[in-house]
Amino acid sequence: MSERGTHPALELSHTAMSEEDALRFLDGHRIRLGSRTMDPKAQIVGEFVKSIRVPGYFPPLPDLRQQLRTMVTLMDEPAPALPRIEDIRIPGPAGAIPARVYAASTGGAPQPTVAYFHGGGWVQGDLETHHGLCARLAKHAGVLVVAVDYPLAPEHKFPAAVEDCLAAYGWLRAHGRDVGADPARVAVAGDSAGGNLSAVVSQLATAAGTPVPTCQVLIYPAVDFTLETDSHRDLADGHVIPRDRIL
């Protein structure tokens, strides 16, 4: 990864810049890796996070979870207003699974549906950290989004998260009409750990001979546990999640 020059110190206020302002601010200081150039807003947020991270210090889990909530509160765009945002509970193998329904329209025929599994390394993240993302997905994709608040490790050991995500997907296939979903069109999506859970749900559905997800949307998914890919080597000192925080 290459950088041009030394950029002035970043402050929290810089993370709220528009893309246009970020481009001007970073003129002559863009980060490049081969033929790729880092998104300007991502660069500013990433460099700010890196500047306040203490090398070699790994915060206690409660602090880590709160850091993600705080970062989302400070840096995420507000969720768009939707005619329907509703908290529900889905039957699961170990009890009711909290979930949240997002719909950009109400009434009419059952809608194609996305079961969304949030990221967070299987140890952090919840319905609130991904609230804005799920609302925007429902608005711009024209789908019903059901965000699943699966149980986190280490309090809930493997395979608790997998079992709840699979149960939520199966419930949408069998009972989705109860919440306005089209049971014949249920996709899975997720970022990072949620991308892993989406892929695993798809594999388990295939193995069981049950209907597989209509599609998968895997956003930088964790699906290769050799940890020896080019991205792990090239981005070992990554801005938000360096390699030593993954191992």
Short mmCIF file of C-alpha atoms in Angstrom, two decimals:
data_model
loop_
_atom_site.label_atom_id
_atom_site.label_comp_id
_atom_site.label_asym_id
_atom_site.label_seq_id
_atom_site.Cartn_x
_atom_site.Cartn_y
_atom_site.Cartn_z
CA MET A 1 0.00 0.00 0.00
CA SER A 2 1.40 3.37 -0.93
CA GLU A 3 0.70 6.87 0.31
CA ARG A 4 1.72 10.20 -1.16
CA GLY A 5 3.16 12.62 1.34
CA THR A 6 2.16 13.10 4.94
CA HIS A 7 -1.40 14.18 5.46
CA PRO A 8 -2.43 16.65 8.18
CA ALA A 9 -3.75 15.05 11.37
CA LEU A 10 -7.35 13.93 11.12
CA GLU A 11 -10.07 14.82 13.59
CA LEU A 12 -13.44 13.21 14.18
CA SER A 13 -15.17 16.05 12.32
CA HIS A 14 -13.36 15.04 9.11
CA THR A 15 -15.25 11.73 9.06
CA ALA A 16 -18.49 13.61 8.35
CA MET A 17 -17.17 15.14 5.12
CA SER A 18 -19.06 14.70 1.88
CA GLU A 19 -17.34 12.69 -0.83
CA GLU A 20 -16.63 15.89 -2.77
CA ASP A 21 -15.03 17.54 0.27
CA ALA A 22 -13.07 14.38 1.03
CA LEU A 23 -11.64 14.35 -2.49
CA ARG A 24 -10.45 17.93 -2.13
CA PHE A 25 -9.05 17.30 1.35
CA LEU A 26 -7.07 14.25 0.18
CA ASP A 27 -5.76 15.79 -3.04
CA GLY A 28 -2.22 14.46 -3.45
CA HIS A 29 -2.58 12.08 -0.51
CA ARG A 30 -4.71 9.20 -1.84
CA ILE A 31 -3.83 5.68 -0.73
CA ARG A 32 -3.19 3.24 -3.58
CA LEU A 33 -2.62 -0.50 -3.77
CA GLY A 34 -1.55 -1.59 -7.23
CA SER A 35 -4.12 -0.31 -9.69
CA ARG A 36 -6.71 0.37 -6.98
CA THR A 37 -7.29 3.65 -5.18
CA MET A 38 -9.00 3.75 -1.80
CA ASP A 39 -12.42 5.41 -1.63
CA PRO A 40 -11.88 8.93 -0.21
CA LYS A 41 -14.44 8.72 2.58
CA ALA A 42 -13.27 5.22 3.52
CA GLN A 43 -9.71 6.52 3.63
CA ILE A 44 -10.58 9.34 6.00
CA VAL A 45 -12.57 7.10 8.34
CA GLY A 46 -9.90 4.40 8.16
CA GLU A 47 -7.03 6.77 8.84
CA PHE A 48 -8.89 8.35 11.74
CA VAL A 49 -9.62 4.95 13.31
CA LYS A 50 -6.00 3.92 12.82
CA SER A 51 -4.76 7.14 14.42
CA ILE A 52 -6.61 6.52 17.68
CA ARG A 53 -5.94 2.78 17.90
CA VAL A 54 -3.27 1.78 20.44
CA PRO A 55 -0.91 -0.80 18.88
CA GLY A 56 -0.87 -4.11 20.73
CA TYR A 57 -3.88 -3.21 22.89
CA PHE A 58 -6.97 -5.35 22.54
CA PRO A 59 -9.95 -3.78 24.35
CA PRO A 60 -12.19 -5.90 26.60
CA LEU A 61 -15.19 -7.26 24.74
CA PRO A 62 -17.76 -4.88 26.31
CA ASP A 63 -15.58 -1.93 25.23
CA LEU A 64 -15.15 -3.39 21.76
CA ARG A 65 -18.90 -3.74 21.34
CA GLN A 66 -19.49 -0.19 22.51
CA GLN A 67 -16.80 1.12 20.15
CA LEU A 68 -18.69 -0.30 17.18
CA ARG A 69 -21.97 1.23 18.37
CA THR A 70 -20.26 4.59 18.90
CA MET A 71 -18.57 4.50 15.49
CA VAL A 72 -21.88 3.78 13.77
CA THR A 73 -23.64 6.54 15.72
CA LEU A 74 -20.99 9.08 14.76
CA MET A 75 -20.28 8.07 11.18
CA ASP A 76 -23.27 6.32 9.65
CA GLU A 77 -25.91 8.22 7.71
CA PRO A 78 -29.33 8.40 9.36
CA ALA A 79 -31.69 5.60 8.40
CA PRO A 80 -34.24 6.70 5.80
CA ALA A 81 -37.84 6.98 6.96
CA LEU A 82 -39.81 3.90 5.96
CA PRO A 83 -43.52 3.21 6.30
CA ARG A 84 -42.74 0.02 8.17
CA ILE A 85 -39.98 -0.82 10.65
CA GLU A 86 -41.15 -3.49 13.06
CA ASP A 87 -39.44 -5.59 15.70
CA ILE A 88 -40.52 -9.24 15.67
CA ARG A 89 -39.45 -12.51 17.25
CA ILE A 90 -38.80 -15.68 15.28
CA PRO A 91 -38.94 -19.17 16.86
CA GLY A 92 -35.47 -20.62 17.27
CA PRO A 93 -33.83 -23.78 18.63
CA ALA A 94 -32.84 -22.06 21.90
CA GLY A 95 -35.74 -19.63 22.19
CA ALA A 96 -37.14 -16.64 20.36
CA ILE A 97 -34.76 -14.85 17.96
CA PRO A 98 -35.07 -11.03 17.89
CA ALA A 99 -35.44 -9.65 14.38
CA ARG A 100 -36.46 -6.43 12.66
CA VAL A 101 -38.57 -6.02 9.53
CA TYR A 102 -37.94 -3.17 7.08
CA ALA A 103 -40.32 -2.40 4.22
CA ALA A 104 -40.39 0.52 1.81
CA SER A 105 -44.06 -0.15 1.01
CA THR A 106 -47.01 -1.65 2.83
CA GLY A 107 -49.95 -3.70 1.68
CA GLY A 108 -50.12 -5.45 -1.66
CA ALA A 109 -48.56 -8.76 -2.62
CA PRO A 110 -45.89 -10.50 -0.51
CA GLN A 111 -42.48 -9.03 -1.22
CA PRO A 112 -39.16 -10.63 -2.16
CA THR A 113 -37.21 -10.84 1.07
CA VAL A 114 -33.64 -10.60 2.31
CA ALA A 115 -32.62 -12.23 5.59
CA TYR A 116 -29.77 -9.98 6.74
CA PHE A 117 -27.06 -11.21 9.13
CA HIS A 118 -24.87 -8.41 10.54
CA GLY A 119 -21.11 -8.40 10.74
CA GLY A 120 -18.92 -8.00 13.81
CA GLY A 121 -16.58 -10.97 14.00
CA TRP A 122 -19.31 -13.12 15.59
CA VAL A 123 -18.70 -11.21 18.86
CA GLN A 124 -20.16 -7.73 18.25
CA GLY A 125 -22.88 -6.00 16.27
CA ASP A 126 -26.65 -6.05 16.67
CA LEU A 127 -29.86 -4.70 15.18
CA GLU A 128 -28.87 -1.12 16.01
CA THR A 129 -25.38 -1.17 14.47
CA HIS A 130 -26.83 -2.19 11.10
CA HIS A 131 -30.13 -0.33 11.34
CA GLY A 132 -29.25 2.31 8.76
CA LEU A 133 -27.80 -0.20 6.32
CA CYS A 134 -30.86 -2.45 6.46
CA ALA A 135 -33.24 0.49 6.04
CA ARG A 136 -31.32 1.73 2.99
CA LEU A 137 -31.27 -1.77 1.53
CA ALA A 138 -35.05 -2.04 1.86
CA LYS A 139 -35.57 1.39 0.32
CA HIS A 140 -33.23 1.12 -2.65
CA ALA A 141 -33.58 -2.59 -3.47
CA GLY A 142 -37.36 -2.64 -3.14
CA VAL A 143 -37.31 -5.71 -0.91
CA LEU A 144 -38.50 -6.67 2.53
CA VAL A 145 -35.47 -6.89 4.81
CA VAL A 146 -35.53 -9.04 7.94
CA ALA A 147 -32.46 -8.33 10.10
CA VAL A 148 -31.66 -11.25 12.39
CA ASP A 149 -30.15 -10.60 15.83
CA TYR A 150 -28.32 -13.92 16.18
CA PRO A 151 -26.54 -14.79 19.47
CA LEU A 152 -22.95 -13.63 19.89
CA ALA A 153 -19.85 -15.46 21.08
CA PRO A 154 -18.33 -16.10 23.54
CA GLU A 155 -21.52 -16.10 25.63
CA HIS A 156 -23.17 -18.30 22.99
CA LYS A 157 -20.69 -20.81 21.64
CA PHE A 158 -20.58 -22.22 18.11
CA PRO A 159 -22.84 -23.32 16.47
CA ALA A 160 -25.46 -21.13 18.21
CA ALA A 161 -25.25 -18.31 15.65
CA VAL A 162 -25.41 -20.74 12.73
CA GLU A 163 -28.41 -22.55 14.18
CA ASP A 164 -30.37 -19.35 14.78
CA CYS A 165 -29.61 -17.94 11.32
CA LEU A 166 -30.64 -21.21 9.70
CA ALA A 167 -33.82 -21.28 11.79
CA ALA A 168 -34.67 -17.69 10.81
CA TYR A 169 -34.14 -18.46 7.13
CA GLY A 170 -36.26 -21.62 7.41
CA TRP A 171 -39.03 -19.71 9.18
CA LEU A 172 -39.15 -17.12 6.40
CA ARG A 173 -39.47 -19.94 3.87
CA ALA A 174 -42.28 -21.58 5.82
CA HIS A 175 -44.07 -18.67 7.49
CA GLY A 176 -42.82 -15.54 5.71
CA ARG A 177 -46.31 -14.52 4.65
CA ASP A 178 -47.01 -13.74 8.31
CA VAL A 179 -44.72 -10.69 7.96
CA GLY A 180 -45.38 -9.86 4.30
CA ALA A 181 -42.56 -11.93 2.80
CA ASP A 182 -42.80 -14.05 -0.32
CA PRO A 183 -41.67 -17.51 0.87
CA ALA A 184 -40.63 -18.43 -2.66
CA ARG A 185 -38.18 -15.53 -2.89
CA VAL A 186 -35.95 -15.39 0.17
CA ALA A 187 -32.32 -14.30 -0.19
CA VAL A 188 -29.56 -14.17 2.41
CA ALA A 189 -27.10 -11.31 2.86
CA GLY A 190 -24.51 -10.17 5.34
CA ASP A 191 -21.23 -8.38 5.85
CA SER A 192 -18.04 -9.94 7.22
CA ALA A 193 -19.15 -12.54 9.80
CA GLY A 194 -22.67 -12.10 8.44
CA GLY A 195 -21.38 -12.95 4.98
CA ASN A 196 -19.95 -16.14 6.44
CA LEU A 197 -23.28 -16.99 8.07
CA SER A 198 -25.10 -16.34 4.79
CA ALA A 199 -22.81 -18.73 2.94
CA VAL A 200 -23.14 -21.37 5.66
CA VAL A 201 -26.95 -21.14 5.62
CA SER A 202 -26.85 -21.66 1.85
CA GLN A 203 -24.58 -24.69 2.21
CA LEU A 204 -26.69 -26.24 4.96
CA ALA A 205 -29.88 -25.73 2.96
CA THR A 206 -28.26 -27.47 0.00
CA ALA A 207 -27.05 -30.36 2.14
CA ALA A 208 -30.49 -30.81 3.70
CA GLY A 209 -32.26 -30.79 0.33
CA THR A 210 -34.41 -27.82 1.36
CA PRO A 211 -34.99 -24.72 -0.81
CA VAL A 212 -31.76 -22.80 -1.19
CA PRO A 213 -31.66 -19.00 -0.93
CA THR A 214 -32.85 -17.20 -4.04
CA CYS A 215 -29.49 -15.43 -4.03
CA GLN A 216 -26.59 -14.61 -1.75
CA VAL A 217 -25.17 -11.15 -1.14
CA LEU A 218 -21.83 -11.67 0.60
CA ILE A 219 -20.18 -8.37 1.57
CA TYR A 220 -16.44 -8.90 2.29
CA PRO A 221 -17.36 -12.31 3.75
CA ALA A 222 -15.13 -14.36 6.04
CA VAL A 223 -15.06 -17.58 4.03
CA ASP A 224 -11.38 -18.63 3.93
CA PHE A 225 -9.93 -19.59 7.28
CA THR A 226 -6.45 -20.29 5.95
CA LEU A 227 -5.91 -16.52 6.36
CA GLU A 228 -3.26 -16.71 3.64
CA THR A 229 -4.94 -14.78 0.85
CA ASP A 230 -3.40 -11.77 -0.89
CA SER A 231 -5.67 -9.42 1.06
CA HIS A 232 -4.43 -10.77 4.39
CA ARG A 233 -0.84 -10.22 3.29
CA ASP A 234 -1.28 -6.88 1.51
CA LEU A 235 -3.51 -5.40 4.21
CA ALA A 236 -1.78 -6.81 7.29
CA ASP A 237 -1.67 -3.27 8.66
CA GLY A 238 -5.23 -2.50 7.54
CA HIS A 239 -6.85 0.68 8.77
CA VAL A 240 -9.88 -0.65 10.63
CA ILE A 241 -9.05 -4.32 11.21
CA PRO A 242 -5.32 -5.15 11.03
CA ARG A 243 -4.27 -8.77 10.72
CA ASP A 244 -3.28 -9.11 14.38
CA ARG A 245 -6.87 -8.42 15.42
CA ILE A 246 -8.15 -11.29 13.27
CA LEU A 247 -5.68 -14.01 14.25
#
